[in-house]
Amino acid sequence: MRQIPTLETQRLILRAPRETDFDALARFSASTRSVFVGGPYERPRAWGSFLAQMGHWSLRGYGMWMIEDRATGAPAGRVGVINNDGWDEPELGWHLFEGFEGQGVAYEAALAARAYAAEHQGLDALISYVDPANHRSAALARRLGAKIERDGTVNGHACKVWRHPSVMGEAA
């Protein structure tokens, strides 16, 4: 198993999942909040998603971090880069658990994950798959500087493919 790096921002810790995070993920997965990531679904499938989070790191060398609220220690969601079977290329993705939206958490976490992916994993100018009905994710992609590149499909569902700006280009 590869070591999952820990990233720290002003308010957040992006870290490897812990078994104690699973209940928060299972609640998210069972709720309508998960509709844009294949949900809602039952606890056994949430467990598979939780294990896949770690397996993706092992197989690809990158993946999703748990987002921990630094002030409370509570799991706030997940963010990171994934490239599932059949996808066009690696995607910067995010989802937040109940009570953490509208506070800039996803923005702060996505900026940190995107910068790390470019600087340490050679994954720059990433895409994000966003369902056209997911207005909050589209707004976040826009705030992150991404622009709609094309129409696409992910897991058989129509989406917009947003292209993020090059982090390495900004550093040059």
Tab-separated table of C-alpha atoms in Angstrom:
chain	number	residue	atom	x	y	z
A	1	MET	CA	0.000	0.000	0.000
A	2	ARG	CA	1.348	3.399	-0.965
A	3	GLN	CA	1.542	6.074	1.668
A	4	ILE	CA	-1.261	8.608	1.203
A	5	PRO	CA	0.221	12.058	1.766
A	6	THR	CA	-1.331	14.473	4.249
A	7	LEU	CA	-2.001	18.022	3.084
A	8	GLU	CA	-2.852	20.890	5.390
A	9	THR	CA	-4.578	24.143	4.585
A	10	GLN	CA	-5.652	26.952	6.847
A	11	ARG	CA	-8.850	25.194	7.939
A	12	LEU	CA	-8.534	21.649	6.615
A	13	ILE	CA	-6.498	18.478	6.706
A	14	LEU	CA	-6.578	16.272	3.617
A	15	ARG	CA	-5.596	12.802	4.737
A	16	ALA	CA	-5.950	9.081	4.297
A	17	PRO	CA	-9.315	7.607	5.259
A	18	ARG	CA	-9.769	6.079	8.693
A	19	GLU	CA	-12.331	3.472	9.588
A	20	THR	CA	-13.945	6.044	11.890
A	21	ASP	CA	-14.774	8.123	8.756
A	22	PHE	CA	-16.975	5.418	7.324
A	23	ASP	CA	-20.225	6.313	9.096
A	24	ALA	CA	-20.081	9.862	7.695
A	25	LEU	CA	-19.494	8.469	4.197
A	26	ALA	CA	-22.295	5.919	4.588
A	27	ARG	CA	-24.734	8.674	5.660
A	28	PHE	CA	-23.712	10.792	2.658
A	29	SER	CA	-24.005	7.807	0.304
A	30	ALA	CA	-27.525	6.964	1.535
A	31	SER	CA	-28.733	10.557	1.172
A	32	THR	CA	-29.979	12.436	-1.862
A	33	ARG	CA	-26.790	14.530	-1.563
A	34	SER	CA	-24.991	11.642	-3.307
A	35	VAL	CA	-27.135	11.713	-6.437
A	36	PHE	CA	-24.357	13.245	-8.555
A	37	VAL	CA	-21.845	10.552	-7.550
A	38	GLY	CA	-24.025	7.541	-8.304
A	39	GLY	CA	-26.186	7.499	-5.188
A	40	PRO	CA	-28.119	7.160	-3.136
A	41	TYR	CA	-26.968	3.688	-2.292
A	42	GLU	CA	-26.888	1.249	0.588
A	43	ARG	CA	-24.209	0.825	3.233
A	44	PRO	CA	-22.521	-2.231	1.591
A	45	ARG	CA	-21.913	-0.262	-1.611
A	46	ALA	CA	-20.669	2.687	0.461
A	47	TRP	CA	-18.185	0.297	2.080
A	48	GLY	CA	-16.976	-0.708	-1.384
A	49	SER	CA	-16.537	2.956	-2.293
A	50	PHE	CA	-14.620	3.513	0.927
A	51	LEU	CA	-12.269	0.607	0.162
A	52	ALA	CA	-11.905	1.742	-3.462
A	53	GLN	CA	-10.710	5.102	-2.158
A	54	MET	CA	-7.676	3.378	-0.656
A	55	GLY	CA	-7.253	0.951	-3.533
A	56	HIS	CA	-7.113	3.776	-6.060
A	57	TRP	CA	-4.101	5.226	-4.235
A	58	SER	CA	-2.430	1.833	-4.255
A	59	LEU	CA	-3.082	1.144	-7.936
A	60	ARG	CA	-2.653	4.594	-9.494
A	61	GLY	CA	-0.532	6.474	-6.937
A	62	TYR	CA	-3.181	9.155	-6.479
A	63	GLY	CA	-6.772	9.300	-5.326
A	64	MET	CA	-9.288	10.892	-3.009
A	65	TRP	CA	-8.411	12.300	0.386
A	66	MET	CA	-10.761	12.591	3.309
A	67	ILE	CA	-11.335	16.231	4.133
A	68	GLU	CA	-11.075	16.806	7.868
A	69	ASP	CA	-12.285	20.008	9.487
A	70	ARG	CA	-9.258	21.144	11.451
A	71	ALA	CA	-11.321	22.870	14.159
A	72	THR	CA	-13.566	19.900	15.000
A	73	GLY	CA	-11.782	16.848	13.574
A	74	ALA	CA	-14.991	15.912	11.746
A	75	PRO	CA	-14.854	14.357	8.275
A	76	ALA	CA	-16.211	17.016	5.909
A	77	GLY	CA	-16.135	15.130	2.600
A	78	ARG	CA	-13.706	13.870	-0.001
A	79	VAL	CA	-11.548	15.534	-2.634
A	80	GLY	CA	-8.863	14.356	-5.001
A	81	VAL	CA	-7.996	12.899	-8.357
A	82	ILE	CA	-9.499	9.695	-9.669
A	83	ASN	CA	-9.314	7.883	-12.983
A	84	ASN	CA	-11.770	5.025	-13.050
A	85	ASP	CA	-11.874	2.346	-15.719
A	86	GLY	CA	-13.252	3.753	-18.962
A	87	TRP	CA	-12.720	7.409	-18.097
A	88	ASP	CA	-11.056	9.798	-20.555
A	89	GLU	CA	-8.398	11.000	-18.138
A	90	PRO	CA	-7.855	11.755	-14.440
A	91	GLU	CA	-10.561	13.890	-12.846
A	92	LEU	CA	-10.413	16.358	-9.975
A	93	GLY	CA	-13.513	15.496	-7.963
A	94	TRP	CA	-15.118	16.515	-4.695
A	95	HIS	CA	-18.153	16.013	-2.538
A	96	LEU	CA	-19.019	17.404	0.859
A	97	PHE	CA	-20.911	15.898	3.718
A	98	GLU	CA	-23.944	17.569	5.248
A	99	GLY	CA	-23.194	20.750	7.156
A	100	PHE	CA	-20.025	21.707	5.252
A	101	GLU	CA	-21.359	23.360	2.094
A	102	GLY	CA	-21.348	27.121	1.636
A	103	GLN	CA	-18.211	27.675	3.728
A	104	GLY	CA	-15.508	27.495	1.060
A	105	VAL	CA	-14.434	24.025	2.217
A	106	ALA	CA	-14.631	22.413	-1.231
A	107	TYR	CA	-12.796	25.342	-2.818
A	108	GLU	CA	-9.969	25.257	-0.262
A	109	ALA	CA	-9.660	21.470	-0.489
A	110	ALA	CA	-9.811	21.358	-4.306
A	111	LEU	CA	-7.131	24.052	-4.633
A	112	ALA	CA	-4.802	22.056	-2.370
A	113	ALA	CA	-5.514	18.744	-4.129
A	114	ARG	CA	-5.095	20.289	-7.586
A	115	ALA	CA	-1.772	21.928	-6.673
A	116	TYR	CA	-0.444	18.694	-5.129
A	117	ALA	CA	-1.501	16.646	-8.168
A	118	ALA	CA	0.328	18.991	-10.526
A	119	GLU	CA	3.465	19.458	-8.450
A	120	HIS	CA	3.958	15.939	-7.095
A	121	GLN	CA	2.040	13.562	-9.346
A	122	GLY	CA	2.483	15.111	-12.801
A	123	LEU	CA	-1.271	15.612	-13.167
A	124	ASP	CA	-1.816	19.150	-14.430
A	125	ALA	CA	-4.696	20.873	-16.240
A	126	LEU	CA	-7.118	18.270	-14.885
A	127	ILE	CA	-10.742	17.829	-15.875
A	128	SER	CA	-13.861	17.626	-13.747
A	129	TYR	CA	-16.946	15.744	-14.859
A	130	VAL	CA	-19.997	17.756	-13.779
A	131	ASP	CA	-23.621	16.742	-14.247
A	132	PRO	CA	-25.463	19.631	-15.964
A	133	ALA	CA	-27.981	19.694	-13.097
A	134	ASN	CA	-25.246	19.995	-10.450
A	135	HIS	CA	-25.183	23.775	-10.275
A	136	ARG	CA	-23.117	23.895	-7.083
A	137	SER	CA	-20.299	21.833	-8.587
A	138	ALA	CA	-20.422	23.886	-11.779
A	139	ALA	CA	-20.116	27.056	-9.692
A	140	LEU	CA	-17.144	25.588	-7.833
A	141	ALA	CA	-15.450	24.520	-11.091
A	142	ARG	CA	-15.933	28.067	-12.394
A	143	ARG	CA	-14.538	29.551	-9.158
A	144	LEU	CA	-11.508	27.263	-9.529
A	145	GLY	CA	-10.920	28.794	-12.974
A	146	ALA	CA	-12.126	25.791	-14.973
A	147	LYS	CA	-14.007	26.244	-18.232
A	148	ILE	CA	-16.390	23.928	-20.037
A	149	GLU	CA	-14.344	22.104	-22.659
A	150	ARG	CA	-16.941	19.754	-24.123
A	151	ASP	CA	-19.977	17.595	-23.560
A	152	GLY	CA	-19.130	14.135	-22.331
A	153	THR	CA	-20.357	11.048	-20.545
A	154	VAL	CA	-19.214	9.450	-17.343
A	155	ASN	CA	-20.551	6.115	-16.139
A	156	GLY	CA	-23.201	6.302	-18.873
A	157	HIS	CA	-24.507	9.732	-17.809
A	158	ALA	CA	-24.268	12.965	-19.780
A	159	CYS	CA	-21.987	15.552	-18.252
A	160	LYS	CA	-20.020	18.675	-18.975
A	161	VAL	CA	-16.267	18.238	-19.015
A	162	TRP	CA	-14.622	21.190	-17.305
A	163	ARG	CA	-10.906	21.842	-17.907
A	164	HIS	CA	-8.907	23.319	-15.039
A	165	PRO	CA	-6.112	25.786	-15.698
A	166	SER	CA	-2.539	24.563	-15.605
A	167	VAL	CA	-1.061	24.908	-12.125
A	168	MET	CA	2.443	24.403	-13.461
A	169	GLY	CA	1.849	27.083	-16.079
A	170	GLU	CA	0.950	29.494	-13.258
A	171	ALA	CA	4.213	28.671	-11.486
A	172	ALA	CA	6.313	29.288	-14.595
